[in-house]
Amino acid sequence: GGMAAAVLLLLLLAAGPGPGRADAGQERRDALREELLLSPLPTGDVAATFQFRTRWDADLQRGAVSHYRLFPKALGRLVAALGVRELHLALTQGFWRTRYWGQPPLQAPAGAELWVWFQPTVTDVDKAWKELSNILSGIFCASLNFIDSTNTVIPTASFKPLGLANGTDHHLLRYAVLPREVVCTENLTPWKKLLPCGSKAGLAVLLKAERLFHSSYHSQAVHIRPICRDASCLAMSWELRQTLTVVFDFFSSGQGKKDWSLFKMFSRTLTDTCPLASQSKVYVDISPKNKEKELLEVSPPPTSVHEAVVQGEKKTYAVYDLLSPSLFNTSRSLNVQLKWKRPQDSSEMPIPTLHAQRYVAGYGLQTGQICTLIYNTHPYRAFPVILLESVPWYLRLYVHTLTIITKGKENKPSYIHYQPAQDRRRPHLLEMLIQLPANSVTKITIQFERALLKWTEYPPDPNHGFYVGSSVLSALVPSVTAMKDVDVEQSPLFTSLFPSSDGSSYFVRLYTEPLLVNLPTPDFSMPYNVICLTCTVVAVCYGSFYNLLTRTFHVEEPSRGGLAKRLANVIRKFRGVPPL
Amino acid sequence: VCTSRFWFNYRHVANTLSVYRSVKRLGIPDSHIVLMLADDMACNPRNPKPATVFSHKNMELNVYGDDVEVDYRSYEVTVENFLRVLTGRIPPSTPRSKRLLSDDRSNILIYMTGHGGNGFLKFQDSEEITNVELADAFEQMWQKRRYNELLFIIDTCQGASMYERFYSPNIMALASSQVGEDSLSHQPDLGIGVHLMDRYTFYVLEFLEEIHPASQTNMNDLFQVCPKSLCVSTPGHRTDLFQRDPQNVLITDFFGSVRKVEITTETLSLDRDVAAVESKFPDEELATEPLKYAEQLPVAQIIHQKPKQKDWHPPGGFILGLWALIIMVFFKTYGIKHMKHVF
């Protein structure tokens, strides 16, 4: 009796919440977190980084997924159909000045950058790469269809996968950069349409094109990668991160005072949250410099204060949780304002541990030299850095002129991979692992020669010059403060971008400036000139010779004499006899 | 289609964007519009107001807006791409937004602006399209039944020469100037520093601003836009290939997308099988050991990475021929009897 009752109870318990639990399980399959990070930069500008992260606990590779909720269908079908493991696409206008602004949370090179890891099941990676760039060019209204073998490289040591990876066979990786790509509202519009709430609610209401492009740096990116579903990491989820970084420079360009507010930056304030977001926060970096009292004041008062070790330094953030009911109690809109308590001394600008610079040296239109300077400003720690340079085929590099000089002595790289270019088929690829001694400047120079292109290969504005994409520096920079392993779900999004291996150093990826190089340009009116000249010369010469050779000249006498003579001449003409 | 590059051709981009804006306002969605802009004016470093393109001076009307999607930009605007879009001969991997997916029931509006001459239109200062090529492209479209009716508007110097050679049925054409005349620009803006619009398109835009999706204005009104007193050039039009009378053709036939809406009072219940669909999700196998992230900079692994062995290819014909020549010369000089000393 009791046994039967117990069994019945068990059955009821098992059957009762069944459909309910399935519903709850299905609902928790995808989640959206959004956050905005406002960090004042040492030069008086302010950087705003938006991150929208959709996590989906599903396996896109297996089984036909037909129900898309928060994860955008365009990208989901792309990942499933082409066997993409990781996708990183960034569209950037401007350049992040590491020397003056500090280490970026996530930097991207000027123009368009696309790098993709494919699944090991993909047989023809080049074909999948070409299709992927075409589909993405349609989704993002960018000219990504110009990505082909002449600007794609296969790095061998940089760009390791940022998500879960079983092995790293670099034949599945492709990297391409289009430095000439322009970023404007037509790229922002489809990017905003991928967000679950669009630009109608939540943090995305601040994304208005007229303010975002009136800045000195604007970078929007899409990152798709597989991540651990939970701490035990026995299953994977797909993560889509959409990031947008913009640096407003009203102060340093002399257009305004140093006080900032959301309304001043975006001409909008936050009014409500996205109902689909499980977390929606605004972080303001109020870290004190030089360990003194804080000189930055935020209003309205934040809901909480968060401390974290970010990029090797201890930082303090004022947090506004948009989902907490107390925030919108007093006023319907949230306008975060930053005010400086005392004027900042310009001499105390901190210098980042790693920064780099690249320029073209030389004169004339035949040869030149690419120089890269890498600075390690750490007082006592040395660390390695991988430099990846991809130079188009029409700048022929001379590898025997490659020199790396640190502190006056030659510095031999521990690993070097050079793939020479093939004309019109492949660009140059140079990857080096260089050890940077403490407190040093490393100068890397390589000479090149400019090639003459065929006249149909020049773009419509060849006198503008040709761009060389930014070189990539990947390094493990030693951190000032040790970083503890934190739970990815609890910490802010900007700390969980790169998977951290140990607490003593953090991974950073920097990009140098793109270069603009003039190639010897022919005069495009020459074919027309040559045709005109040749035809004129031929016509004049040949015509004259033809006339001289084929025409006979005879003198014609004027006719004189009276009527009889003329009549006689007429009769003689009829007879065929020469006239009188 | 805007075919001009460089900052001083700002007005051509503004022309194209104002027609785009009117067409979107009257209901045609982005998926039905192919917009080609040969240069970027809005985010050009010379633009004092980034992300804006103005059509009226004193910056009254921003025709760029917040919701624009450009399908062909910058170097992609070439004669070849334009003709491929029209005729449908596009490489298979082209995305849908870059294709003209029309059939024999579609009305197509084509608006082109740029610099032109007697019988040609200049693309990006490096190539031209002639009126003969354009007429042949339209004939290909007619043969492949890619349009029902086509309205062609062109705003360039000597624009009427571009529609002289059309010979396919159901085409109506408008141009901003006759052969031998130049199309002039409207007004400069001293803040931006360039001319903002061309006269013909300026008055066409003013005309279109008064059209709403339900208006009954017909083509004859469009022909009257911009008389010689306002435009300085004489706009022209050609209707002999068109089967209907222009009096009966509504502006919204080409510029707007008016759909028939039928109201029904039936209700359909949708929540029958949703739970069944959701629970059909395949069960996932959990991994036996935890998955891990890749190390971002494995220095030791990189240093000991073996360089990829280059595949050995047998020597090609040139090398073999060279060696054969060398050996022949050697034996010719020294005689065949020395071969035994070699081996």
PDB file of C-alpha atoms in Angstrom, chain A residues 274-485:
ATOM      1  CA  CYS A 274      15.274  45.825 -23.484  1.00  0.00           C
ATOM      2  CA  PRO A 275      12.687  43.323 -22.237  1.00  0.00           C
ATOM      3  CA  LEU A 276      14.626  40.454 -23.782  1.00  0.00           C
ATOM      4  CA  ALA A 277      17.828  41.209 -21.881  1.00  0.00           C
ATOM      5  CA  SER A 278      18.634  39.299 -18.746  1.00  0.00           C
ATOM      6  CA  GLN A 279      21.229  41.858 -17.727  1.00  0.00           C
ATOM      7  CA  SER A 280      21.687  45.468 -18.749  1.00  0.00           C
ATOM      8  CA  LYS A 281      24.354  47.555 -17.067  1.00  0.00           C
ATOM      9  CA  VAL A 282      26.343  50.721 -17.517  1.00  0.00           C
ATOM     10  CA  TYR A 283      29.894  50.758 -16.117  1.00  0.00           C
ATOM     11  CA  VAL A 284      31.836  53.953 -15.592  1.00  0.00           C
ATOM     12  CA  ASP A 285      35.563  53.754 -14.973  1.00  0.00           C
ATOM     13  CA  ILE A 286      36.253  55.832 -11.875  1.00  0.00           C
ATOM     14  CA  SER A 287      39.624  54.321 -11.061  1.00  0.00           C
ATOM     15  CA  PRO A 288      41.799  56.774  -9.228  1.00  0.00           C
ATOM     16  CA  LYS A 289      45.096  57.543 -10.846  1.00  0.00           C
ATOM     17  CA  ASN A 290      48.201  57.560  -8.677  1.00  0.00           C
ATOM     18  CA  LYS A 291      46.253  55.960  -5.820  1.00  0.00           C
ATOM     19  CA  GLU A 292      44.906  59.302  -4.623  1.00  0.00           C
ATOM     20  CA  LYS A 293      41.396  60.410  -3.971  1.00  0.00           C
ATOM     21  CA  GLU A 294      39.145  59.974  -6.949  1.00  0.00           C
ATOM     22  CA  LEU A 295      39.010  63.024  -9.146  1.00  0.00           C
ATOM     23  CA  LEU A 296      36.061  61.931 -11.211  1.00  0.00           C
ATOM     24  CA  GLU A 297      32.513  62.345  -9.968  1.00  0.00           C
ATOM     25  CA  VAL A 298      29.508  60.611 -11.467  1.00  0.00           C
ATOM     26  CA  SER A 299      25.904  61.587 -11.077  1.00  0.00           C
ATOM     27  CA  PRO A 300      23.264  60.239 -10.500  1.00  0.00           C
ATOM     28  CA  PRO A 301      24.701  57.993  -7.773  1.00  0.00           C
ATOM     29  CA  PRO A 302      25.404  54.483  -9.048  1.00  0.00           C
ATOM     30  CA  THR A 303      23.527  51.410  -7.903  1.00  0.00           C
ATOM     31  CA  SER A 304      26.785  49.703  -6.918  1.00  0.00           C
ATOM     32  CA  VAL A 305      30.535  49.833  -7.230  1.00  0.00           C
ATOM     33  CA  HIS A 306      32.507  47.008  -8.797  1.00  0.00           C
ATOM     34  CA  GLU A 307      36.208  46.346  -8.496  1.00  0.00           C
ATOM     35  CA  ALA A 308      38.079  44.162 -10.914  1.00  0.00           C
ATOM     36  CA  VAL A 309      41.518  43.561 -12.237  1.00  0.00           C
ATOM     37  CA  VAL A 310      41.351  44.445 -15.898  1.00  0.00           C
ATOM     38  CA  GLN A 311      44.380  44.244 -18.166  1.00  0.00           C
ATOM     39  CA  GLY A 312      46.671  43.769 -15.242  1.00  0.00           C
ATOM     40  CA  GLU A 313      45.530  46.752 -13.220  1.00  0.00           C
ATOM     41  CA  LYS A 314      43.086  47.180 -10.422  1.00  0.00           C
ATOM     42  CA  LYS A 315      40.162  49.283 -11.548  1.00  0.00           C
ATOM     43  CA  THR A 316      37.024  50.587  -9.921  1.00  0.00           C
ATOM     44  CA  TYR A 317      33.759  50.934 -11.743  1.00  0.00           C
ATOM     45  CA  ALA A 318      30.523  52.684 -10.880  1.00  0.00           C
ATOM     46  CA  VAL A 319      27.707  50.402 -11.960  1.00  0.00           C
ATOM     47  CA  TYR A 320      24.213  51.385 -13.056  1.00  0.00           C
ATOM     48  CA  ASP A 321      21.997  48.356 -13.239  1.00  0.00           C
ATOM     49  CA  LEU A 322      19.151  49.268 -15.571  1.00  0.00           C
ATOM     50  CA  LEU A 323      17.083  46.325 -14.437  1.00  0.00           C
ATOM     51  CA  SER A 324      17.046  47.402 -10.804  1.00  0.00           C
ATOM     52  CA  PRO A 325      13.739  49.113 -10.008  1.00  0.00           C
ATOM     53  CA  SER A 326      15.332  51.919  -7.991  1.00  0.00           C
ATOM     54  CA  LEU A 327      17.072  53.438 -10.972  1.00  0.00           C
ATOM     55  CA  PHE A 328      14.117  54.854 -12.816  1.00  0.00           C
ATOM     56  CA  ASN A 329      12.275  55.878  -9.661  1.00  0.00           C
ATOM     57  CA  THR A 330      13.186  59.533  -9.598  1.00  0.00           C
ATOM     58  CA  SER A 331      13.244  60.336 -13.294  1.00  0.00           C
ATOM     59  CA  ARG A 332      12.140  58.507 -16.395  1.00  0.00           C
ATOM     60  CA  SER A 333      15.477  58.816 -18.095  1.00  0.00           C
ATOM     61  CA  LEU A 334      19.020  58.052 -17.055  1.00  0.00           C
ATOM     62  CA  ASN A 335      21.647  60.557 -18.065  1.00  0.00           C
ATOM     63  CA  VAL A 336      24.998  59.588 -16.578  1.00  0.00           C
ATOM     64  CA  GLN A 337      27.173  62.613 -16.066  1.00  0.00           C
ATOM     65  CA  LEU A 338      30.894  62.686 -15.454  1.00  0.00           C
ATOM     66  CA  LYS A 339      32.504  65.697 -13.846  1.00  0.00           C
ATOM     67  CA  TRP A 340      36.119  66.294 -13.010  1.00  0.00           C
ATOM     68  CA  LYS A 341      36.717  67.392  -9.436  1.00  0.00           C
ATOM     69  CA  ARG A 342      40.035  69.016 -10.086  1.00  0.00           C
ATOM     70  CA  PRO A 343      41.856  69.694 -13.317  1.00  0.00           C
ATOM     71  CA  GLN A 344      43.973  66.766 -14.399  1.00  0.00           C
ATOM     72  CA  ASP A 345      47.661  67.327 -14.593  1.00  0.00           C
ATOM     73  CA  SER A 346      48.771  66.577 -18.094  1.00  0.00           C
ATOM     74  CA  SER A 347      52.189  65.405 -16.990  1.00  0.00           C
ATOM     75  CA  GLU A 348      50.800  62.364 -15.224  1.00  0.00           C
ATOM     76  CA  MET A 349      49.659  60.597 -18.407  1.00  0.00           C
ATOM     77  CA  PRO A 350      50.388  56.928 -17.949  1.00  0.00           C
ATOM     78  CA  ILE A 351      52.290  55.174 -20.720  1.00  0.00           C
ATOM     79  CA  PRO A 352      51.050  51.727 -21.694  1.00  0.00           C
ATOM     80  CA  THR A 353      53.413  48.796 -21.309  1.00  0.00           C
ATOM     81  CA  LEU A 354      53.307  47.845 -24.972  1.00  0.00           C
ATOM     82  CA  HIS A 355      52.725  50.164 -27.868  1.00  0.00           C
ATOM     83  CA  ALA A 356      53.928  50.289 -31.431  1.00  0.00           C
ATOM     84  CA  GLN A 357      54.251  52.533 -34.396  1.00  0.00           C
ATOM     85  CA  ARG A 358      54.822  51.897 -38.098  1.00  0.00           C
ATOM     86  CA  TYR A 359      55.774  54.177 -40.960  1.00  0.00           C
ATOM     87  CA  VAL A 360      57.158  54.168 -44.494  1.00  0.00           C
ATOM     88  CA  ALA A 361      60.592  55.652 -45.045  1.00  0.00           C
ATOM     89  CA  GLY A 362      62.438  56.437 -48.227  1.00  0.00           C
ATOM     90  CA  TYR A 363      61.904  58.712 -51.181  1.00  0.00           C
ATOM     91  CA  GLY A 364      60.953  58.359 -54.785  1.00  0.00           C
ATOM     92  CA  LEU A 365      58.648  55.943 -56.503  1.00  0.00           C
ATOM     93  CA  GLN A 366      60.963  53.018 -56.839  1.00  0.00           C
ATOM     94  CA  THR A 367      62.029  51.813 -53.409  1.00  0.00           C
ATOM     95  CA  GLY A 368      61.038  52.354 -49.826  1.00  0.00           C
ATOM     96  CA  GLN A 369      61.345  50.926 -46.380  1.00  0.00           C
ATOM     97  CA  ILE A 370      58.773  49.808 -43.830  1.00  0.00           C
ATOM     98  CA  CYS A 371      59.865  50.583 -40.259  1.00  0.00           C
ATOM     99  CA  THR A 372      58.091  49.292 -37.194  1.00  0.00           C
ATOM    100  CA  LEU A 373      58.952  50.498 -33.704  1.00  0.00           C
ATOM    101  CA  ILE A 374      57.803  48.435 -30.726  1.00  0.00           C
ATOM    102  CA  TYR A 375      58.116  49.918 -27.247  1.00  0.00           C
ATOM    103  CA  ASN A 376      58.288  47.890 -24.061  1.00  0.00           C
ATOM    104  CA  THR A 377      58.022  50.338 -21.173  1.00  0.00           C
ATOM    105  CA  HIS A 378      57.937  47.806 -18.335  1.00  0.00           C
ATOM    106  CA  PRO A 379      60.849  48.608 -16.002  1.00  0.00           C
ATOM    107  CA  TYR A 380      62.093  45.055 -15.392  1.00  0.00           C
ATOM    108  CA  ARG A 381      60.037  42.407 -17.210  1.00  0.00           C
ATOM    109  CA  ALA A 382      60.708  41.166 -20.728  1.00  0.00           C
ATOM    110  CA  PHE A 383      58.035  39.415 -22.739  1.00  0.00           C
ATOM    111  CA  PRO A 384      57.615  37.973 -26.230  1.00  0.00           C
ATOM    112  CA  VAL A 385      55.485  39.449 -28.972  1.00  0.00           C
ATOM    113  CA  ILE A 386      54.362  37.976 -32.296  1.00  0.00           C
ATOM    114  CA  LEU A 387      54.392  40.386 -35.200  1.00  0.00           C
ATOM    115  CA  LEU A 388      52.280  39.534 -38.237  1.00  0.00           C
ATOM    116  CA  GLU A 389      52.779  41.598 -41.382  1.00  0.00           C
ATOM    117  CA  SER A 390      50.848  41.090 -44.553  1.00  0.00           C
ATOM    118  CA  VAL A 391      52.077  43.216 -47.432  1.00  0.00           C
ATOM    119  CA  PRO A 392      50.407  43.252 -50.885  1.00  0.00           C
ATOM    120  CA  TRP A 393      52.330  41.641 -53.736  1.00  0.00           C
ATOM    121  CA  TYR A 394      53.011  44.904 -55.580  1.00  0.00           C
ATOM    122  CA  LEU A 395      55.395  46.034 -52.840  1.00  0.00           C
ATOM    123  CA  ARG A 396      58.148  43.497 -53.304  1.00  0.00           C
ATOM    124  CA  LEU A 397      59.832  42.912 -49.971  1.00  0.00           C
ATOM    125  CA  TYR A 398      63.507  42.091 -49.816  1.00  0.00           C
ATOM    126  CA  VAL A 399      63.801  39.718 -46.909  1.00  0.00           C
ATOM    127  CA  HIS A 400      67.596  39.885 -46.881  1.00  0.00           C
ATOM    128  CA  THR A 401      67.262  43.520 -45.760  1.00  0.00           C
ATOM    129  CA  LEU A 402      65.181  42.596 -42.690  1.00  0.00           C
ATOM    130  CA  THR A 403      66.885  43.928 -39.572  1.00  0.00           C
ATOM    131  CA  ILE A 404      65.679  43.856 -35.986  1.00  0.00           C
ATOM    132  CA  ILE A 405      67.627  46.089 -33.657  1.00  0.00           C
ATOM    133  CA  THR A 406      67.077  46.463 -29.923  1.00  0.00           C
ATOM    134  CA  LYS A 407      69.163  48.786 -27.803  1.00  0.00           C
ATOM    135  CA  GLY A 408      71.764  48.994 -30.551  1.00  0.00           C
ATOM    136  CA  LYS A 409      72.251  45.244 -30.923  1.00  0.00           C
ATOM    137  CA  GLU A 410      70.685  42.798 -33.308  1.00  0.00           C
ATOM    138  CA  ASN A 411      67.778  40.828 -31.927  1.00  0.00           C
ATOM    139  CA  LYS A 412      67.232  37.441 -33.536  1.00  0.00           C
ATOM    140  CA  PRO A 413      63.623  36.270 -33.499  1.00  0.00           C
ATOM    141  CA  SER A 414      62.929  32.895 -31.906  1.00  0.00           C
ATOM    142  CA  TYR A 415      60.515  31.958 -34.663  1.00  0.00           C
ATOM    143  CA  ILE A 416      60.195  33.356 -38.117  1.00  0.00           C
ATOM    144  CA  HIS A 417      57.834  32.361 -40.870  1.00  0.00           C
ATOM    145  CA  TYR A 418      58.049  34.098 -44.217  1.00  0.00           C
ATOM    146  CA  GLN A 419      55.927  33.302 -47.217  1.00  0.00           C
ATOM    147  CA  PRO A 420      56.914  35.298 -50.295  1.00  0.00           C
ATOM    148  CA  ALA A 421      54.278  36.767 -52.533  1.00  0.00           C
ATOM    149  CA  GLN A 422      53.229  35.476 -55.927  1.00  0.00           C
ATOM    150  CA  ASP A 423      52.362  38.214 -58.368  1.00  0.00           C
ATOM    151  CA  ARG A 424      48.611  38.721 -58.545  1.00  0.00           C
ATOM    152  CA  ARG A 425      47.969  35.613 -56.465  1.00  0.00           C
ATOM    153  CA  ARG A 426      49.217  35.885 -52.923  1.00  0.00           C
ATOM    154  CA  PRO A 427      50.502  38.640 -50.619  1.00  0.00           C
ATOM    155  CA  HIS A 428      53.662  38.543 -48.514  1.00  0.00           C
ATOM    156  CA  LEU A 429      53.310  37.048 -45.036  1.00  0.00           C
ATOM    157  CA  LEU A 430      55.891  37.668 -42.355  1.00  0.00           C
ATOM    158  CA  GLU A 431      55.421  36.338 -38.828  1.00  0.00           C
ATOM    159  CA  MET A 432      58.066  36.685 -36.173  1.00  0.00           C
ATOM    160  CA  LEU A 433      58.259  35.926 -32.473  1.00  0.00           C
ATOM    161  CA  ILE A 434      60.469  38.586 -30.955  1.00  0.00           C
ATOM    162  CA  GLN A 435      61.596  38.819 -27.371  1.00  0.00           C
ATOM    163  CA  LEU A 436      61.318  42.383 -26.089  1.00  0.00           C
ATOM    164  CA  PRO A 437      63.788  43.208 -23.316  1.00  0.00           C
ATOM    165  CA  ALA A 438      62.621  45.417 -20.465  1.00  0.00           C
ATOM    166  CA  ASN A 439      62.452  49.146 -21.079  1.00  0.00           C
ATOM    167  CA  SER A 440      63.507  49.009 -24.707  1.00  0.00           C
ATOM    168  CA  VAL A 441      62.616  50.091 -28.212  1.00  0.00           C
ATOM    169  CA  THR A 442      62.824  47.516 -30.992  1.00  0.00           C
ATOM    170  CA  LYS A 443      63.121  48.712 -34.555  1.00  0.00           C
ATOM    171  CA  ILE A 444      62.257  46.377 -37.401  1.00  0.00           C
ATOM    172  CA  THR A 445      63.026  47.537 -40.928  1.00  0.00           C
ATOM    173  CA  ILE A 446      62.551  45.884 -44.267  1.00  0.00           C
ATOM    174  CA  GLN A 447      63.071  47.347 -47.717  1.00  0.00           C
ATOM    175  CA  PHE A 448      60.729  46.995 -50.630  1.00  0.00           C
ATOM    176  CA  GLU A 449      60.487  47.874 -54.278  1.00  0.00           C
ATOM    177  CA  ARG A 450      57.327  49.198 -55.931  1.00  0.00           C
ATOM    178  CA  ALA A 451      56.003  47.299 -58.908  1.00  0.00           C
ATOM    179  CA  LEU A 452      54.328  48.707 -61.963  1.00  0.00           C
ATOM    180  CA  LEU A 453      50.839  47.333 -62.369  1.00  0.00           C
ATOM    181  CA  LYS A 454      49.062  46.668 -65.641  1.00  0.00           C
ATOM    182  CA  TRP A 455      47.015  49.651 -66.630  1.00  0.00           C
ATOM    183  CA  THR A 456      43.698  47.874 -66.098  1.00  0.00           C
ATOM    184  CA  GLU A 457      44.615  46.964 -62.531  1.00  0.00           C
ATOM    185  CA  TYR A 458      44.672  50.503 -61.221  1.00  0.00           C
ATOM    186  CA  PRO A 459      41.634  51.682 -59.269  1.00  0.00           C
ATOM    187  CA  PRO A 460      39.699  54.696 -60.593  1.00  0.00           C
ATOM    188  CA  ASP A 461      41.643  57.009 -58.241  1.00  0.00           C
ATOM    189  CA  PRO A 462      45.216  55.684 -58.385  1.00  0.00           C
ATOM    190  CA  ASN A 463      46.792  58.936 -57.256  1.00  0.00           C
ATOM    191  CA  HIS A 464      45.247  58.470 -53.837  1.00  0.00           C
ATOM    192  CA  GLY A 465      47.755  55.711 -53.174  1.00  0.00           C
ATOM    193  CA  PHE A 466      47.577  52.094 -52.141  1.00  0.00           C
ATOM    194  CA  TYR A 467      46.984  50.919 -48.626  1.00  0.00           C
ATOM    195  CA  VAL A 468      49.019  48.364 -46.718  1.00  0.00           C
ATOM    196  CA  GLY A 469      47.018  46.737 -43.952  1.00  0.00           C
ATOM    197  CA  SER A 470      47.956  47.184 -40.294  1.00  0.00           C
ATOM    198  CA  SER A 471      50.389  44.755 -38.782  1.00  0.00           C
ATOM    199  CA  VAL A 472      49.207  42.759 -35.799  1.00  0.00           C
ATOM    200  CA  LEU A 473      51.076  42.426 -32.517  1.00  0.00           C
ATOM    201  CA  SER A 474      49.965  39.677 -30.154  1.00  0.00           C
ATOM    202  CA  ALA A 475      51.619  39.636 -26.752  1.00  0.00           C
ATOM    203  CA  LEU A 476      51.287  38.348 -23.236  1.00  0.00           C
ATOM    204  CA  VAL A 477      51.941  41.491 -21.238  1.00  0.00           C
ATOM    205  CA  PRO A 478      52.919  41.046 -17.570  1.00  0.00           C
ATOM    206  CA  SER A 479      50.281  42.471 -15.270  1.00  0.00           C
ATOM    207  CA  VAL A 480      50.870  44.791 -12.363  1.00  0.00           C
ATOM    208  CA  THR A 481      48.284  43.067 -10.172  1.00  0.00           C
ATOM    209  CA  ALA A 482      47.681  39.331 -10.251  1.00  0.00           C
ATOM    210  CA  MET A 483      44.371  38.371 -11.794  1.00  0.00           C
ATOM    211  CA  LYS A 484      42.197  35.739 -10.205  1.00  0.00           C
ATOM    212  CA  ASP A 485      40.092  33.356 -12.185  1.00  0.00           C
TER     213      ASP A 485
END
